[in-house]
Tab-separated table of C-alpha atoms in Angstrom:
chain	number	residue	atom	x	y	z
A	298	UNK	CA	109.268	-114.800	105.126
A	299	UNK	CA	108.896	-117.542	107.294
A	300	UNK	CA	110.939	-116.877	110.366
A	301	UNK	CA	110.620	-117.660	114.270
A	302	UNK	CA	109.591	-115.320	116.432
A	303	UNK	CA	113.184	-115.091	118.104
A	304	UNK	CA	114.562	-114.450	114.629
A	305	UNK	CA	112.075	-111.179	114.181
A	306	UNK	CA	112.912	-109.700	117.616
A	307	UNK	CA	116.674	-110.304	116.970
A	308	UNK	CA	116.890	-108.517	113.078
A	309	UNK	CA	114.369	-105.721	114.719
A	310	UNK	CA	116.847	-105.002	117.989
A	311	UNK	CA	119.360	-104.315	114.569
A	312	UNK	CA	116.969	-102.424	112.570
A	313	UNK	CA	115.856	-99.958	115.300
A	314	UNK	CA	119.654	-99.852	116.457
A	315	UNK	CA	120.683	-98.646	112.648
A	316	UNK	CA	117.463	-96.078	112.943
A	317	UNK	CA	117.733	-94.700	116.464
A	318	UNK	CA	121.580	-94.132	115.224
A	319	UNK	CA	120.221	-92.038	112.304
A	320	UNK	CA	117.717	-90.544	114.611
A	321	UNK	CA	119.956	-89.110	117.741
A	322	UNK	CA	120.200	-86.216	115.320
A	323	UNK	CA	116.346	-86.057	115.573
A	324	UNK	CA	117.094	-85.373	119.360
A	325	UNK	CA	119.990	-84.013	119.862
A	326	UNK	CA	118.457	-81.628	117.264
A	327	UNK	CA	115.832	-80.789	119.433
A	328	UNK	CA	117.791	-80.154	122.862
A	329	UNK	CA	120.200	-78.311	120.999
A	330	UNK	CA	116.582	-75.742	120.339
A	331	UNK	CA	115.735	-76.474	123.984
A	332	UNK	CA	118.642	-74.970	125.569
A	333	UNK	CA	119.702	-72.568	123.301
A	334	UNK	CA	117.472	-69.994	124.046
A	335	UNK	CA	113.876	-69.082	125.452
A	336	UNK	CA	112.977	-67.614	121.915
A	337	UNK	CA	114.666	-71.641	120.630
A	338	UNK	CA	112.809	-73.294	123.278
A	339	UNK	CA	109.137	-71.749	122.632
A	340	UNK	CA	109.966	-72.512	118.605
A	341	UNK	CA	110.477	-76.297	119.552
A	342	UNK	CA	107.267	-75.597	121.286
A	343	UNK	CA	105.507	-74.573	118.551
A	344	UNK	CA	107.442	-77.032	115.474
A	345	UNK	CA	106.190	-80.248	118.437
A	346	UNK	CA	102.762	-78.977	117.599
A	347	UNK	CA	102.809	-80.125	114.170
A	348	UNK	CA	101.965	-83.414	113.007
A	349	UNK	CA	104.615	-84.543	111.369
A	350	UNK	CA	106.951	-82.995	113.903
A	351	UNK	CA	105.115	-85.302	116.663
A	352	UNK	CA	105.170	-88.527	114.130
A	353	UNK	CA	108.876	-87.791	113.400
A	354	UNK	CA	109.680	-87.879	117.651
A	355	UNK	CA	106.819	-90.332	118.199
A	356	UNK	CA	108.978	-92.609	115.015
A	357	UNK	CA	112.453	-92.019	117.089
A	358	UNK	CA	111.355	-92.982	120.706
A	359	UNK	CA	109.628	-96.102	118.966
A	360	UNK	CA	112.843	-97.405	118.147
A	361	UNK	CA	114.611	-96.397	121.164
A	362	UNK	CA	111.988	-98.267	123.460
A	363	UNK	CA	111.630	-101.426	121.677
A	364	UNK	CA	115.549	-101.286	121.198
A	365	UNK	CA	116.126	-101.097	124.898
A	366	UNK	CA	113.450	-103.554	126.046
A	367	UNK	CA	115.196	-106.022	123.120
A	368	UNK	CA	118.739	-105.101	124.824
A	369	UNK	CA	116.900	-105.674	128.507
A	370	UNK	CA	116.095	-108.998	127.583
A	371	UNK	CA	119.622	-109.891	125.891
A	372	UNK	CA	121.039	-108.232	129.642
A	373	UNK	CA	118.997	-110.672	131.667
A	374	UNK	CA	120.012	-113.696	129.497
A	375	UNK	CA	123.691	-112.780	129.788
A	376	UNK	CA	123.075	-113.880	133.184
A	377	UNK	CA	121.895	-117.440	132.451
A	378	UNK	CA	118.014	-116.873	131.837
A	379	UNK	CA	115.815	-117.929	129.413
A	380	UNK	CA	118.455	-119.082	127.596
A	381	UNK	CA	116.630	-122.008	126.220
A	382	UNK	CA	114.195	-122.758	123.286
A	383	UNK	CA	111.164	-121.950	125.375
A	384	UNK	CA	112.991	-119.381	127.163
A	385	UNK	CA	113.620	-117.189	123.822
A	386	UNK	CA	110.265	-117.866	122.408
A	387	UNK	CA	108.573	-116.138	125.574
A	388	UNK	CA	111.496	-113.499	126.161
A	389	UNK	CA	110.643	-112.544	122.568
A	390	UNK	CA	106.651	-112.466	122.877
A	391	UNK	CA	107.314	-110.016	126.387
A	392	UNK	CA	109.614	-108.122	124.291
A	393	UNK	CA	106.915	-107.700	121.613
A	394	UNK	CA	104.030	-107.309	124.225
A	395	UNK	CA	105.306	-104.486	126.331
A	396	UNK	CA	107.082	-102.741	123.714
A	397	UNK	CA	103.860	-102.296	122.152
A	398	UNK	CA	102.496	-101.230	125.340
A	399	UNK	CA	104.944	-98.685	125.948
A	400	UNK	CA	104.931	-97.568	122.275
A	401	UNK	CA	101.225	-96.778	122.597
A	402	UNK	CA	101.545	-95.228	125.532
A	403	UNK	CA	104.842	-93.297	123.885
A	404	UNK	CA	102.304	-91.606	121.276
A	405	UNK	CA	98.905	-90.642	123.504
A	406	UNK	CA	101.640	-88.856	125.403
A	407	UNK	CA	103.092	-87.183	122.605
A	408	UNK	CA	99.476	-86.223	120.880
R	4	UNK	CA	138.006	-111.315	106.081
R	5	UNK	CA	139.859	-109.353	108.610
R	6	UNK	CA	137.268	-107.746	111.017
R	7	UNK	CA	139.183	-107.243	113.764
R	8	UNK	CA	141.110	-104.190	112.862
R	9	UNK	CA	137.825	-101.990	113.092
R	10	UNK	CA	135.868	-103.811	115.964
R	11	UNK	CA	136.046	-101.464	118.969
R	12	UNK	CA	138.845	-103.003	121.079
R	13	UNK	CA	140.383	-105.810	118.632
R	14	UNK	CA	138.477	-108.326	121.136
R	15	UNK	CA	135.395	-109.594	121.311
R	16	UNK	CA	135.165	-109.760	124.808
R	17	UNK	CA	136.267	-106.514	125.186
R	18	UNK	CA	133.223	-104.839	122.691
R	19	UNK	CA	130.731	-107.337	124.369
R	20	UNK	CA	131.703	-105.442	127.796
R	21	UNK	CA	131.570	-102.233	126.322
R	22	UNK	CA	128.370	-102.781	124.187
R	23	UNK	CA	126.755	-103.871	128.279
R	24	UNK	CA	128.352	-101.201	129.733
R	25	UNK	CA	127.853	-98.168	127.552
R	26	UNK	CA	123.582	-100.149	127.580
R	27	UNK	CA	122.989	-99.597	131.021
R	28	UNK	CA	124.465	-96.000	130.710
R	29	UNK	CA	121.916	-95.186	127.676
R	30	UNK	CA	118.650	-96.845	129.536
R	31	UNK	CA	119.232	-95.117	132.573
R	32	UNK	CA	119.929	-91.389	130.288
R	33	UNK	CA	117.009	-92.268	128.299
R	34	UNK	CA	114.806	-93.412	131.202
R	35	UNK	CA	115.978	-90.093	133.609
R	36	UNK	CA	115.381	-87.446	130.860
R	37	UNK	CA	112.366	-89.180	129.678
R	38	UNK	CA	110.862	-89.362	133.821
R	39	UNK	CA	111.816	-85.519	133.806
R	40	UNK	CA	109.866	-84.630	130.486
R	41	UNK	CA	106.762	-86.420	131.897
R	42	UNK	CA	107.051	-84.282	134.933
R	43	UNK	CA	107.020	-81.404	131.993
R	44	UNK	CA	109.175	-78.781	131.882
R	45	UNK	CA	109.767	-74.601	131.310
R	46	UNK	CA	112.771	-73.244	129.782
R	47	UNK	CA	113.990	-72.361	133.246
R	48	UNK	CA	113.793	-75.775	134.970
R	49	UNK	CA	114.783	-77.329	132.059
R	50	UNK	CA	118.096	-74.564	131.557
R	51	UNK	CA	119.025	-75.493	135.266
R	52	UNK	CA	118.856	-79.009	135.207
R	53	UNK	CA	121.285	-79.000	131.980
R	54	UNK	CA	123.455	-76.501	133.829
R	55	UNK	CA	124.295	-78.457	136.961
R	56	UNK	CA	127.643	-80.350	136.957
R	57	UNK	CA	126.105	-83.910	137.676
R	58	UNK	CA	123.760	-83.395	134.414
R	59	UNK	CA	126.452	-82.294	132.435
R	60	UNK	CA	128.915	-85.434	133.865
R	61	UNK	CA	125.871	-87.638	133.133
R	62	UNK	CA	124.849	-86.189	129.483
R	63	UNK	CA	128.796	-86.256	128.114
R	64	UNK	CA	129.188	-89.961	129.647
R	65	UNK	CA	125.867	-90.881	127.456
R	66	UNK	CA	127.160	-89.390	124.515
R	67	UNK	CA	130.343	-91.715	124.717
R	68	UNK	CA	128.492	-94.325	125.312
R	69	UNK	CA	126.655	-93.328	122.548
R	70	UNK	CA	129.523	-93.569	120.011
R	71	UNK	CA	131.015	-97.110	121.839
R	72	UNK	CA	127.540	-98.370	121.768
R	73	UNK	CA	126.910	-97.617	118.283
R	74	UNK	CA	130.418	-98.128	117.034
R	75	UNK	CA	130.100	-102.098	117.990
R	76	UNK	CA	126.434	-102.406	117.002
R	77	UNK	CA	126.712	-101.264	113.663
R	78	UNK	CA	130.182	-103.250	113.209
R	79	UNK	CA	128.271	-106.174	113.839
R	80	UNK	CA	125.669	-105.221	111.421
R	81	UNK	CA	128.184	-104.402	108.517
R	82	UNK	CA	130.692	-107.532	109.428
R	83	UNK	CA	127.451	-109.397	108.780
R	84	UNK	CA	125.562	-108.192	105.546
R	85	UNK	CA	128.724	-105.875	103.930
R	86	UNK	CA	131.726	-108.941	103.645
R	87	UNK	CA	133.826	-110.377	100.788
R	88	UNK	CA	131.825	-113.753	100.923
R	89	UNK	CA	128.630	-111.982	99.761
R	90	UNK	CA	130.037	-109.312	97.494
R	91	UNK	CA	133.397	-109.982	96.960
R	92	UNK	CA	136.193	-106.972	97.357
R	93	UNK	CA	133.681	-104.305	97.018
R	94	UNK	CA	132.044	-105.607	100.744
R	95	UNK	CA	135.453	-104.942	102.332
R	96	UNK	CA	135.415	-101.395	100.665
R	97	UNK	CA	131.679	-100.606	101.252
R	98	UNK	CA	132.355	-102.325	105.079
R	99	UNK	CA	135.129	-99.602	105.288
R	100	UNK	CA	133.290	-96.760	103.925
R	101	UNK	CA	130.437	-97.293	105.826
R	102	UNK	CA	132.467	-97.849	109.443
R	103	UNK	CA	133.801	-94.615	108.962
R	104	UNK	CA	130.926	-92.968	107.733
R	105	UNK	CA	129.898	-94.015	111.275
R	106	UNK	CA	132.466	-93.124	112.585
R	107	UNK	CA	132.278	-89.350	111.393
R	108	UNK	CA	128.591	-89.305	112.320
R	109	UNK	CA	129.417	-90.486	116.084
R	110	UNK	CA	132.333	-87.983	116.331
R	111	UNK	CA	129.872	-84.775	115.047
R	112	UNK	CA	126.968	-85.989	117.888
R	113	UNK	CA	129.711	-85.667	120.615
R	114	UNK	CA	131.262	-82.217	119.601
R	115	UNK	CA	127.949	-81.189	119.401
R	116	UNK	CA	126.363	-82.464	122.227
R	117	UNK	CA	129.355	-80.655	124.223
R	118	UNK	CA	128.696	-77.558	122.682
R	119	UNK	CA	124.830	-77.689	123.648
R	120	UNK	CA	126.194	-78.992	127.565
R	121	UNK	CA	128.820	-75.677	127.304
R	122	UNK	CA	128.263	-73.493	124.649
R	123	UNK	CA	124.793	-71.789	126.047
């Protein structure tokens, strides 16, 4: 599909909003196991040592970092900037840019 | 279509507010716990932190802001893509079903997230 880049930042900031929804169970899963017990908290240990377990978390904080650098950007034009053509084309590429930055960095942390 | 009976606050500006509001509340959870796992963590420091009163105040107001956030979010999603112009009737019902799907999901994370802040 043939969309601007303003168009693929905006249905993303939905589609990782609909999946981080899904995925506060993910979390709220896990610090249920992290305060329930010592024995709960060394098991978490253990399941975050699988691979899956780590892709699964790794998936998760994806979303909720690009979805709050997309929501950043929609807080700083609700006060008047970058509200133009040019504005939303480069608040878009930033978006993109450091959300992949921090997404990276997200997942050498977690492995 | 009538929308406005399940938006948040039967106003616009009122779930605009609330969608900024309960944001900033999330980022600064999200950034805080995420600032404290880099620091890393043992079951006791972790067991403290989530035992003080401020944590606890801080924790229950992100998972309200959880459920307003989400609530207006994904009525904006479904008031979009689940509507009588695209589907006829059956988008109303599916809108409907799906809201309080949501619904039922947001209520569970808070009564559980209270009894992981009190129940331990």
């Amino acid at each position: 599909m043939r969309l601007p880049i303003t168009a693929w930042t905006s249905i993303t900031h939905r589609a990782s909003g609909v999946f981080i929804f899904v995925g506060m169970a993910v979390l709220i899963w896990a610090l249920d196991a992290s305060l329930k017990s010592p024995e709960s908290f060394a098991a978490l240990q253990t399941s975050l040592d699988s691979a899956l377990c780590k892709f699964v978390i790794w998936a998760v904080v994806s979303g909720l970092i690009y979805h709050s650098v997309a929501g950043v950007k929609h807080l700083v034009m609700d006060m008047g900037i970058g509200e133009t053509m040019e504005g939303g084309v480069l608040g878009s590429r930033i978006v993109i840019a450091s959300s992949v930055v921090f997404i990276l960095l997200a997942g050498i942390w977690i492995w | 279509m009538v929308t406005a009976v399940t938006s948040m606050g039967r106003s616009g500006l009122y779930d605009w507010l609330m969608q900024r509001i309960s944001a900033v509340v999330l980022l600064a959870y999200f950034v805080f716990v995420g600032l404290v796992l880099l620091g890393g963590v043992d079951y006791a420091s972790w067991k403290s932190l989530y035992s003080q009163t401020w944590m606890r105040i801080f924790s229950l107001m992100a998972l309200l802001s959880l459920g307003v956030h989400a609530w207006v979010g994904i009525w904006g999603v479904l008031t979009d893509y689940l509507t009588e112009r695209l589907m006829g009737k059956t988008g109303n019902v599916l809108r409907f079903v799906f809201q309080m799907a949501c619904g039922l999901t947001m209520f569970t994370y808070l009564v559980w997230g209270i009894q992981i802040l009190w129940g331990y």
